[in-house]
Amino acid sequence: MEKSKEYECTSKVPLPQNKPFITCLKSNIKETFFPDDPFRRLKNQPFARKLWLALQYFIPIFDWLPRYTLEFFKADLISGITIASLAVPQGISYANLASLPPIIGLYSSFVPPMIYAMMGSSRDVAIGTVAVVSLLYSNILGKEVSPIDNPTEYLHLAFTATFFAGAIQASLGFFRLGFLVDLLSHATIVGFMGGVATTVCLQQLKSFVGVKQKGHNSDVISVLHALLSQVHKWKWESAVLGFSFLFYMLLTKYYAKRKPAFFWISAMAPLVSVILGSVLVYLTHAEKHGVEVIGSLKKGLNPLSINKLAFKSPHVMAALKTGAISAIISLAEGVAVGRSFALFKNYHIDGNKEMLAFGLMNIVGSCTSCYHTSGIFSRSAVNFNAGCKTAMSNIVMSIAVMITLLLLIPLFRYTPLVVLAAIIFYAMLGLIKYEEVYHLWKVDKFDFVICISSFVGVVFGSVDDGLVIAVSLSVLKLLLVVARPKTFILGNLPNTVSYRNIEQYGSAKRVPGILILQIEGPINFACTNYLRERIRRWVFEEEDRIQSSANLEPMLQHVILDMGAVGSIDTSGIGMLQEVRKFIQLRDLKLVLANPGNEVIKKMYLSKTIEDFGEESMYPTVADAVRHCTQKLQINKPPSVQADAEVNQI
């Protein structure tokens, strides 16, 4: 009697508490948009304290600055100067890649890092111009307005695109829609970045040999055609200078990997290349022998450009397209960079705050003669290795760039463009991640296909073509997962009450007369037809197996559905369960549900489906369901089979 009472107690599945719809909706919205519960700290606080805590939450510099120490400043000072040595040559180089005046790259390394230092939640992210975005500007805007024939209009459209990018990023952060960026999978980013890096490297080869390309097509065919069709115009002086400095930077990178303590040698290599290249050109007058130089740059800080935003331009849609694509790409990279370094130092960054910070710095940047900036992995890695403690390193970098703009600009007059091309080439090699691609091939072939498709789309098409292909394949993969949830046959592990997939666990044994199926994933309108047909096939296949088996097994009498992995179900899913129950009843079988979750029970209760199933058709565990079904089997077994079972027990 004791065992019977215990069994009755454990075999009941309690009905969930029927919460009001508004309560459930608030809970779902809070979990989606405010998982960190930012208002928790404001409870039971006086008004002044609430105001200060809110200020700390939305402007993080007020959180860490009161606790700032001299030791922190010493570390941030070294880090800031180190990344400034990288920011100056990269800023000039990437502006050149974006077909913008070189001074714009320096402007973009002055104002935006200041904004991020106040608004960003990462201690390690270093802000600056991005090669991928620079190529996007050149490709998309360059097709609408020529930066050579109409440089002023092109510059105004670049500022406008930056404003649109900032507005999109700030909106995503303000409305806490950061989860949308997660649609760009890791495989998509790896392939896209690798394709862009390959394209940029090929384009820099033109600068190495001193040839020009008509049009703005960035695909490999167009670039190679431009190179090979102008062999007679190649300039060996420029090529020797470019490859020499590229070799020097690669050598410093190799040495820094072998000797991590000397990371600063690799970090300083681009600036050293600019200085040495400028001195060499000045002493040899190489600019008179085919080596192009930057020329005179205007001294002074960022002029305002708010009146140059071209919202009324006939090409404003091209600026909007450029801003939208660059916003998503830079967010995916920038937030990922911040999270990577936060993991190393064991602290948390808020993705929505990062998006808001990126958006505000680009909006302000567009009004102060800057183009798109974001968090850069290479510069952030240098910042991290240099021992930065807080975002103050970005402020130090900005001050260093400010000093450069005010005092040192004339020194860049003789900087050869081929050295800038070598710097870009050197930076792009780090974005081609062969190991990641091989890892994708080993782990997930579909992810590998997404990665390669993205790469091929960028290299042989265009940047936006590659992105569209990759995102489309990623969404297709997501739809396949949703529309085709996995189902498995479960078996009992010997001497346990555990039931596992018989294909994964070779020791798991089928329970005679019972088919146990596990559904893995949510049940919704996208997969109900598939699940209905798949369960039917499982039943037919199990009956055929029993009939063709040489062993004396009882015929199939029960089908148990393990619902433990079903996190959600909709009305189509409830309808599917009813149809499966009717199908199984028509075959003189009984359907039993095991471990149905809160959502499943709630929907079954509200739809009154639970009355059709009855209490004896639902159990909290697979073991309980099997125990119940086995008891029924003992009663319904043919006499010969029941006798054999009794002999086996003896």
XYZ file of C-alpha atoms in Angstrom:
650
model
C 0.000 0.000 0.000
C 2.827 2.396 0.827
C 4.387 1.992 -2.624
C 1.014 2.402 -4.307
C 0.333 5.704 -2.516
C 3.817 6.977 -3.340
C 3.337 6.072 -6.981
C -0.034 7.827 -7.141
C 1.551 10.988 -5.748
C 4.450 11.090 -8.204
C 2.310 10.235 -11.222
C 0.239 13.431 -11.041
C 1.276 16.418 -13.158
C 0.175 19.614 -11.369
C -1.652 22.270 -13.331
C 0.229 25.567 -13.638
C -0.925 28.691 -11.882
C -3.191 30.601 -14.257
C -1.504 34.014 -14.365
C -3.234 36.978 -16.039
C -2.207 37.723 -19.622
C -0.842 41.158 -18.685
C 1.417 39.588 -16.025
C 2.807 37.059 -18.521
C 3.297 39.778 -21.135
C 5.183 41.990 -18.661
C 7.390 39.058 -17.666
C 8.223 38.225 -21.284
C 8.957 41.858 -22.153
C 11.172 42.236 -19.095
C 13.136 39.068 -19.919
C 13.560 40.117 -23.555
C 14.374 43.805 -23.166
C 15.488 44.226 -19.529
C 17.132 40.954 -18.453
C 19.571 42.874 -16.253
C 16.693 44.549 -14.361
C 18.203 48.075 -14.397
C 15.516 49.414 -12.046
C 16.224 46.929 -9.263
C 18.815 49.196 -7.610
C 16.388 52.139 -7.560
C 13.872 50.501 -5.240
C 13.503 51.970 -1.744
C 16.046 54.734 -2.470
C 15.642 58.489 -1.848
C 15.116 60.634 -4.947
C 18.667 62.062 -5.011
C 20.142 58.569 -4.745
C 17.847 57.323 -7.507
C 18.988 60.169 -9.746
C 22.669 59.400 -9.121
C 22.218 55.650 -9.699
C 20.310 56.310 -12.933
C 23.099 58.636 -14.066
C 25.688 55.946 -13.308
C 23.667 53.379 -15.225
C 23.179 55.428 -18.392
C 26.572 57.217 -18.335
C 29.074 54.638 -17.001
C 31.923 57.143 -16.556
C 30.096 58.412 -13.435
C 30.296 54.888 -12.067
C 34.036 54.236 -12.427
C 35.524 57.757 -12.342
C 34.898 58.356 -8.570
C 36.880 55.175 -7.867
C 39.696 56.055 -10.275
C 43.235 55.887 -8.851
C 46.706 57.054 -9.803
C 47.760 53.458 -10.450
C 44.930 53.097 -12.950
C 45.998 56.318 -14.663
C 49.595 55.140 -15.058
C 48.400 51.954 -16.784
C 45.863 53.829 -18.948
C 48.446 56.448 -19.918
C 50.802 53.791 -21.310
C 47.923 51.998 -23.062
C 46.533 55.231 -24.508
C 49.870 56.350 -25.948
C 50.431 52.877 -27.383
C 47.084 52.722 -29.185
C 47.530 56.337 -30.345
C 50.682 55.232 -32.185
C 48.430 52.769 -34.020
C 45.453 55.119 -34.391
C 47.298 57.822 -36.329
C 48.583 55.704 -39.244
C 45.450 53.511 -39.288
C 43.168 56.550 -39.302
C 44.954 58.050 -42.297
C 45.110 54.667 -44.081
C 41.450 53.739 -43.586
C 40.282 57.200 -44.670
C 42.267 56.660 -47.852
C 40.552 53.266 -48.257
C 37.158 54.986 -47.867
C 38.161 57.505 -50.592
C 38.025 60.305 -48.023
C 40.629 63.007 -47.256
C 43.318 61.608 -44.906
C 42.621 64.280 -42.296
C 39.099 62.855 -41.815
C 40.673 59.667 -40.457
C 42.485 61.681 -37.782
C 39.364 63.664 -36.927
C 37.574 60.332 -36.459
C 40.178 59.224 -33.927
C 39.703 62.335 -31.789
C 36.001 62.994 -30.997
C 34.337 59.515 -31.057
C 36.736 57.893 -28.530
C 35.917 60.723 -26.094
C 32.182 59.989 -26.391
C 32.721 56.258 -25.984
C 34.867 56.721 -22.877
C 31.867 58.386 -21.206
C 29.107 56.120 -22.526
C 30.721 52.705 -23.137
C 30.665 49.838 -20.650
C 33.874 48.107 -21.806
C 37.252 48.813 -20.207
C 39.271 47.408 -23.107
C 37.607 48.402 -26.395
C 39.628 50.931 -28.396
C 37.668 53.115 -30.810
C 38.665 54.000 -34.341
C 37.880 53.727 -38.021
C 37.176 50.262 -39.433
C 38.573 48.805 -42.666
C 35.392 46.880 -43.522
C 33.205 49.957 -43.133
C 35.720 52.048 -45.059
C 35.427 49.654 -47.984
C 31.613 49.801 -47.728
C 31.720 53.593 -48.013
C 33.987 53.439 -51.041
C 31.936 50.744 -52.787
C 28.352 51.845 -52.117
C 28.731 55.624 -52.026
C 31.428 55.585 -54.705
C 28.993 54.009 -57.174
C 26.566 56.910 -56.667
C 28.961 59.842 -56.442
C 32.560 59.847 -57.622
C 34.981 60.875 -54.848
C 37.340 62.156 -57.545
C 34.893 64.152 -59.688
C 32.620 65.315 -56.828
C 34.727 65.115 -53.642
C 32.608 67.631 -51.709
C 29.300 65.860 -52.333
C 30.912 62.495 -51.609
C 32.249 63.820 -48.281
C 28.825 65.180 -47.310
C 27.196 61.827 -48.124
C 29.818 60.072 -45.977
C 28.894 62.299 -43.012
C 25.202 61.595 -43.689
C 25.798 57.842 -43.826
C 27.625 58.093 -40.492
C 24.658 59.950 -39.001
C 22.240 57.257 -40.219
C 24.495 54.524 -38.831
C 24.631 56.240 -35.449
C 20.872 56.767 -35.380
C 20.242 53.083 -36.137
C 22.740 51.933 -33.525
C 21.411 54.294 -30.859
C 17.833 53.210 -31.610
C 18.739 49.534 -31.243
C 20.380 50.294 -27.918
C 17.655 52.625 -26.627
C 14.837 50.219 -27.470
C 17.017 47.322 -26.267
C 16.835 45.442 -29.553
C 20.407 44.208 -29.421
C 19.295 40.610 -29.844
C 18.594 41.414 -33.531
C 22.338 41.660 -34.171
C 22.644 38.007 -33.116
C 21.086 37.054 -36.465
C 24.593 37.549 -37.845
C 26.078 34.191 -36.917
C 29.726 33.575 -36.148
C 30.122 31.729 -39.456
C 28.665 34.718 -41.320
C 31.075 37.153 -39.661
C 34.125 34.929 -40.271
C 33.312 34.508 -43.964
C 32.324 38.126 -44.485
C 35.402 39.536 -42.753
C 37.675 37.121 -44.588
C 36.134 38.086 -47.934
C 36.452 41.802 -47.223
C 40.055 41.349 -46.064
C 40.919 39.461 -49.259
C 39.272 42.152 -51.384
C 41.055 44.957 -49.545
C 44.424 43.197 -49.865
C 43.924 42.802 -53.618
C 43.002 46.464 -53.908
C 46.132 47.503 -52.032
C 48.240 45.659 -54.601
C 47.187 48.396 -57.055
C 48.632 51.004 -54.705
C 51.794 48.929 -54.345
C 52.487 49.093 -58.077
C 51.024 52.581 -58.526
C 48.076 51.912 -60.881
C 44.504 53.205 -60.817
C 41.226 51.354 -61.379
C 38.310 52.873 -63.207
C 35.017 52.429 -61.352
C 34.460 51.083 -57.861
C 33.912 47.381 -58.449
C 35.725 45.514 -55.692
C 35.345 41.940 -56.963
C 38.486 39.958 -57.639
C 37.926 39.846 -61.420
C 37.726 43.630 -61.732
C 40.753 44.204 -59.515
C 42.916 41.622 -61.301
C 41.853 43.030 -64.678
C 42.900 46.513 -63.549
C 46.267 45.141 -62.390
C 47.089 42.995 -65.403
C 45.833 45.422 -68.038
C 48.206 48.119 -66.803
C 51.419 46.149 -66.394
C 53.243 48.771 -68.457
C 52.335 51.396 -65.808
C 53.721 49.477 -62.827
C 56.251 51.461 -60.774
C 58.958 49.298 -59.298
C 60.084 51.999 -56.842
C 56.656 52.083 -55.237
C 56.418 48.275 -55.142
C 59.844 47.879 -53.496
C 59.005 50.480 -50.858
C 55.585 48.962 -50.094
C 56.687 45.343 -49.846
C 59.716 46.303 -47.755
C 57.573 47.962 -45.090
C 55.004 45.135 -45.266
C 57.794 42.642 -44.616
C 59.029 44.776 -41.706
C 55.572 44.855 -40.060
C 55.048 41.111 -40.546
C 58.474 40.496 -39.013
C 57.599 42.551 -35.925
C 54.301 40.682 -35.597
C 56.106 37.334 -35.756
C 58.611 38.483 -33.147
C 55.849 39.778 -30.850
C 54.127 36.383 -31.010
C 57.360 34.656 -30.051
C 58.065 37.217 -27.302
C 54.700 38.460 -25.925
C 56.411 40.929 -23.593
C 57.514 42.880 -26.703
C 53.969 43.297 -28.093
C 54.616 47.044 -28.319
C 57.135 46.462 -31.134
C 54.330 45.157 -33.343
C 51.925 47.867 -32.130
C 54.412 50.633 -32.969
C 55.360 49.126 -36.359
C 52.745 51.080 -38.423
C 53.785 54.428 -36.915
C 57.461 53.593 -37.318
C 56.749 52.698 -40.970
C 55.058 56.059 -41.517
C 57.970 57.939 -39.931
C 60.673 55.995 -41.769
C 58.773 56.169 -45.056
C 58.301 59.926 -44.734
C 61.978 60.488 -43.885
C 63.082 58.282 -46.773
C 60.889 60.134 -49.280
C 62.025 63.517 -47.942
C 65.716 62.612 -48.213
C 65.542 60.936 -51.634
C 62.803 63.089 -53.214
C 61.064 59.868 -54.167
C 57.844 61.775 -54.832
C 59.499 62.953 -58.043
C 60.155 59.358 -59.123
C 56.708 57.772 -59.048
C 56.069 57.484 -55.281
C 52.825 59.279 -54.406
C 52.628 61.115 -51.064
C 49.786 62.460 -48.927
C 50.656 66.112 -49.456
C 49.754 69.063 -47.275
C 47.187 68.559 -44.512
C 45.305 71.290 -42.710
C 46.236 71.852 -39.067
C 43.534 72.281 -36.454
C 40.782 70.426 -34.655
C 37.574 69.034 -36.120
C 35.425 71.659 -37.850
C 31.660 71.324 -37.397
C 29.891 69.459 -40.189
C 26.287 69.468 -38.966
C 25.402 71.857 -41.799
C 26.958 69.427 -44.315
C 24.576 66.521 -43.664
C 22.987 65.924 -47.064
C 19.452 64.832 -46.135
C 18.052 66.534 -49.245
C 20.579 64.985 -51.623
C 19.179 62.853 -54.484
C 21.615 60.162 -53.312
C 20.406 60.113 -49.708
C 19.095 56.530 -50.088
C 22.638 55.366 -50.889
C 23.781 57.060 -47.676
C 20.972 55.332 -45.758
C 21.913 51.937 -47.228
C 25.575 52.497 -46.387
C 24.722 53.595 -42.855
C 22.391 50.637 -42.217
C 24.828 47.970 -43.402
C 27.832 49.523 -41.695
C 25.818 49.958 -38.464
C 24.969 46.258 -38.246
C 28.439 45.060 -39.273
C 30.293 47.335 -36.861
C 27.898 46.473 -34.028
C 28.429 42.750 -34.538
C 32.202 43.205 -34.490
C 32.367 45.893 -31.790
C 30.113 44.138 -29.260
C 31.856 40.814 -29.903
C 35.247 42.474 -29.289
C 34.052 43.957 -26.008
C 32.593 40.675 -24.792
C 35.765 38.765 -25.694
C 38.025 40.956 -23.562
C 35.454 41.230 -20.764
C 35.543 37.443 -20.534
C 39.314 37.529 -20.014
C 39.016 40.027 -17.154
C 35.846 38.501 -15.683
C 33.519 41.489 -15.895
C 30.224 42.074 -17.683
C 29.411 44.502 -20.483
C 25.891 45.483 -21.497
C 25.335 44.985 -25.226
C 22.530 47.558 -25.312
C 24.734 50.162 -23.613
C 27.462 49.446 -26.142
C 25.047 49.991 -29.005
C 23.848 53.247 -27.490
C 27.468 54.375 -27.006
C 28.426 53.464 -30.580
C 25.341 55.231 -31.893
C 25.884 58.461 -29.954
C 29.566 58.660 -30.856
C 28.723 58.260 -34.569
C 25.921 60.851 -34.393
C 28.269 63.335 -32.710
C 31.052 62.285 -35.073
C 28.936 63.001 -38.149
C 28.448 66.546 -36.838
C 32.194 67.051 -36.213
C 33.729 65.959 -39.544
C 34.149 62.284 -38.613
C 33.094 59.185 -40.477
C 32.050 55.819 -39.069
C 33.951 54.467 -36.048
C 33.574 51.365 -33.909
C 35.487 49.017 -31.645
C 38.422 47.430 -33.479
C 39.851 44.063 -32.517
C 43.482 44.817 -33.452
C 43.576 48.125 -31.564
C 41.624 46.672 -28.607
C 44.074 43.761 -28.422
C 46.955 46.235 -28.193
C 45.035 48.175 -25.533
C 44.440 44.972 -23.569
C 48.057 43.801 -23.838
C 49.322 47.226 -22.801
C 47.511 46.764 -19.477
C 44.641 49.243 -19.715
C 42.407 49.477 -16.638
C 39.499 51.647 -17.791
C 38.119 53.512 -20.809
C 40.446 56.392 -19.845
C 42.926 54.910 -22.350
C 40.576 56.118 -25.123
C 40.692 59.639 -23.681
C 44.509 59.521 -23.599
C 44.494 58.358 -27.233
C 42.164 61.231 -28.166
C 44.446 63.772 -26.486
C 47.436 62.332 -28.352
C 45.552 62.628 -31.650
C 44.547 66.184 -30.694
C 48.213 67.093 -30.192
C 48.966 65.540 -33.582
C 46.221 67.611 -35.242
C 47.441 70.830 -33.628
C 51.213 70.428 -33.920
C 52.415 67.422 -35.909
C 50.252 67.461 -39.062
C 52.947 69.067 -41.296
C 55.223 66.071 -40.618
C 52.868 63.787 -42.593
C 53.263 65.741 -45.819
C 55.824 63.318 -47.232
C 54.131 60.124 -46.046
C 54.038 57.785 -49.074
C 50.619 56.343 -49.961
C 52.207 52.964 -50.567
C 53.185 52.787 -46.874
C 49.540 53.408 -45.968
C 48.602 50.598 -48.361
C 51.115 48.323 -46.606
C 49.567 49.214 -43.225
C 46.097 48.297 -44.515
C 47.413 45.069 -46.060
C 49.101 44.178 -42.774
C 45.934 44.842 -40.746
C 43.734 42.860 -43.153
C 45.824 39.700 -42.931
C 44.652 39.320 -39.333
C 41.017 39.140 -40.497
C 41.569 36.080 -42.695
C 41.124 33.333 -40.109
C 42.045 30.017 -41.704
C 41.880 28.188 -38.373
C 38.292 29.335 -37.783
C 37.224 28.127 -41.235
C 38.823 24.721 -40.638
C 37.135 24.576 -37.230
C 33.755 25.257 -38.865
C 34.413 22.463 -41.374
C 35.138 19.989 -38.591
C 32.257 20.973 -36.322
C 29.358 22.079 -38.534
C 29.295 21.632 -42.320
C 26.297 23.953 -42.713
C 28.139 26.746 -40.900
C 31.111 26.073 -43.172
C 28.868 26.491 -46.244
C 27.526 29.781 -44.827
C 31.071 30.995 -44.201
C 32.345 30.071 -47.677
C 29.223 31.472 -49.362
C 29.755 34.777 -47.601
C 33.428 34.779 -48.573
C 32.751 33.937 -52.239
C 29.925 36.485 -52.423
C 32.210 39.279 -51.244
C 35.253 38.282 -53.300
C 33.490 37.549 -56.586
C 30.505 39.883 -56.165
C 30.377 42.816 -53.811
C 30.362 43.468 -50.083
C 26.580 43.802 -49.851
C 26.069 40.718 -52.091
C 28.178 38.602 -49.766
C 26.308 39.895 -46.728
C 22.888 39.177 -48.261
C 23.930 35.634 -49.212
C 25.336 34.886 -45.761
C 22.360 36.305 -43.851
C 19.924 34.461 -46.134
C 21.683 31.148 -45.501
C 21.800 31.840 -41.752
C 18.054 32.507 -41.691
C 17.488 29.353 -43.763
C 19.434 27.332 -41.204
C 17.396 28.872 -38.400
C 14.144 28.027 -40.197
C 15.279 24.441 -40.777
C 16.002 24.036 -37.073
C 12.586 25.447 -36.153
C 10.671 23.566 -38.853
C 12.427 20.228 -38.354
C 12.874 19.534 -34.632
C 14.738 16.335 -33.800
C 12.890 13.237 -32.585
C 14.587 10.219 -31.009
C 13.671 6.774 -29.749
C 14.584 6.420 -26.076
C 15.697 3.242 -24.323
C 16.354 2.332 -20.712
C 19.913 2.334 -19.393
C 20.446 -0.963 -17.515
C 19.990 -0.819 -13.728
C 18.754 2.788 -13.841
C 15.524 4.719 -14.289
C 17.146 6.881 -16.990
C 16.033 6.815 -20.617
C 18.366 7.970 -23.360
C 18.647 8.078 -27.152
C 19.322 4.494 -28.317
C 21.494 5.736 -31.194
C 23.769 7.665 -28.841
C 23.785 5.139 -25.982
C 24.484 1.656 -27.262
C 23.581 0.078 -23.901
C 20.084 1.625 -23.859
C 17.403 -1.063 -24.355
C 13.942 -0.656 -25.840
C 11.052 -1.329 -23.492
C 8.961 -4.198 -24.940
C 5.533 -3.104 -26.112
C 6.323 0.595 -25.577
C 7.635 3.158 -28.046
C 9.270 6.092 -26.241
C 9.862 9.189 -28.390
C 11.569 12.403 -27.390
C 10.766 15.691 -29.136
C 13.631 18.173 -28.995
C 12.579 21.763 -29.492
C 9.485 23.993 -29.479
C 6.291 22.803 -31.158
C 4.771 25.508 -33.334
C 2.942 26.029 -36.609
C 6.174 25.657 -38.594
C 6.806 22.056 -37.518
C 3.419 20.511 -36.679
C 2.919 18.830 -40.061
C 6.425 17.408 -39.944
C 6.052 16.101 -36.362
C 2.655 14.577 -37.104
C 4.045 12.627 -40.050
C 7.299 11.736 -38.278
C 5.477 10.253 -35.280
C 3.259 8.233 -37.652
C 6.368 6.854 -39.368
C 7.973 6.030 -36.012
C 4.872 4.004 -35.093
C 4.776 2.168 -38.438
C 8.508 1.421 -38.304
C 8.256 0.118 -34.731
C 5.331 -2.184 -35.615
C 7.220 -3.503 -38.640
C 10.305 -4.111 -36.498
C 8.330 -6.077 -33.917
C 6.599 -8.184 -36.568
C 9.875 -9.023 -38.319
C 11.709 -9.696 -35.054
C 12.605 -13.305 -34.274
C 12.212 -12.629 -30.551
C 8.864 -13.036 -28.851
C 7.960 -9.453 -28.093
C 4.537 -8.123 -27.105
C 2.921 -6.060 -29.805
C 3.166 -2.304 -29.554
C 0.545 -1.018 -27.130
C 1.792 2.344 -25.807
C 3.490 5.401 -27.282
C 5.175 7.724 -24.786
C 6.111 11.260 -25.865
C 8.873 12.764 -23.722
C 8.023 16.489 -23.702
C 10.838 17.562 -21.382
C 12.690 19.420 -24.160
C 9.560 21.187 -25.451
C 9.891 24.690 -24.052
C 6.920 26.209 -25.848
C 3.869 25.187 -27.850
C 1.223 27.098 -29.793
C -2.344 26.303 -30.812
C -1.139 24.463 -33.920
C 1.008 22.275 -31.659
C -1.973 21.516 -29.403
C -3.980 20.549 -32.482
C -1.139 18.280 -33.582
C -1.180 16.446 -30.220
C -4.904 15.866 -30.561
C -4.508 14.490 -34.081
C -1.666 12.202 -32.982
C -3.794 10.939 -30.094
C -6.674 10.120 -32.488
C -4.320 8.364 -34.917
C -2.840 6.259 -32.124
C -6.285 5.386 -30.765
C -7.415 4.223 -34.216
C -4.501 1.765 -34.162
C -5.700 0.487 -30.783
C -2.740 2.067 -28.990
C -2.535 4.519 -26.099
C -0.671 7.842 -26.108
C 1.063 8.955 -22.902
C 2.828 12.305 -22.298
C 5.874 12.391 -20.023
C 7.388 15.436 -18.356
C 5.179 18.085 -20.020
C 6.422 21.551 -19.118
C 4.537 24.469 -17.663
C 3.790 26.020 -21.062
C 2.505 22.746 -22.524
C 0.213 21.992 -19.555
C -1.077 25.553 -19.507
C -2.031 25.524 -23.208
C -3.601 22.062 -22.902
C -5.618 23.216 -19.909
C -6.850 26.424 -21.561
C -7.805 24.542 -24.741
C -9.475 21.789 -22.667
C -7.294 19.244 -24.463
C -6.189 17.999 -21.067
C -9.696 16.589 -20.524
C -9.361 14.436 -23.658
C -6.042 12.994 -22.519
C -7.069 12.355 -18.941
C -4.927 12.149 -15.822
C -3.637 8.659 -16.614
C -2.083 9.906 -19.853
C 0.368 12.367 -18.272
C 3.278 11.663 -15.928
C 6.100 13.830 -14.532
C 8.909 11.533 -15.738
C 9.486 8.946 -18.425
C 10.176 6.368 -15.695
C 6.715 6.966 -14.171
C 5.081 6.691 -17.580
C 6.940 3.451 -18.367
C 6.023 2.003 -14.966
C 2.352 2.733 -15.593
C 2.429 1.310 -19.123
C 4.358 -1.798 -17.991
C 1.677 -2.550 -15.409
C -0.932 -2.392 -18.155
C 1.208 -4.654 -20.320
C 1.345 -7.302 -17.581
C -2.451 -7.397 -17.588
C -2.883 -7.370 -21.368
C -0.052 -9.737 -22.361
C -0.958 -12.994 -24.150
C -0.722 -15.966 -21.713
C 2.354 -17.462 -23.385
C 4.264 -14.196 -23.300
C 3.223 -13.511 -19.702
C 4.391 -16.994 -18.687
C 7.743 -16.459 -20.377
C 8.103 -13.178 -18.519
C 7.377 -14.889 -15.206
C 9.950 -17.617 -15.967
C 12.545 -14.926 -16.782
C 11.822 -13.175 -13.497
C 12.364 -16.455 -11.606
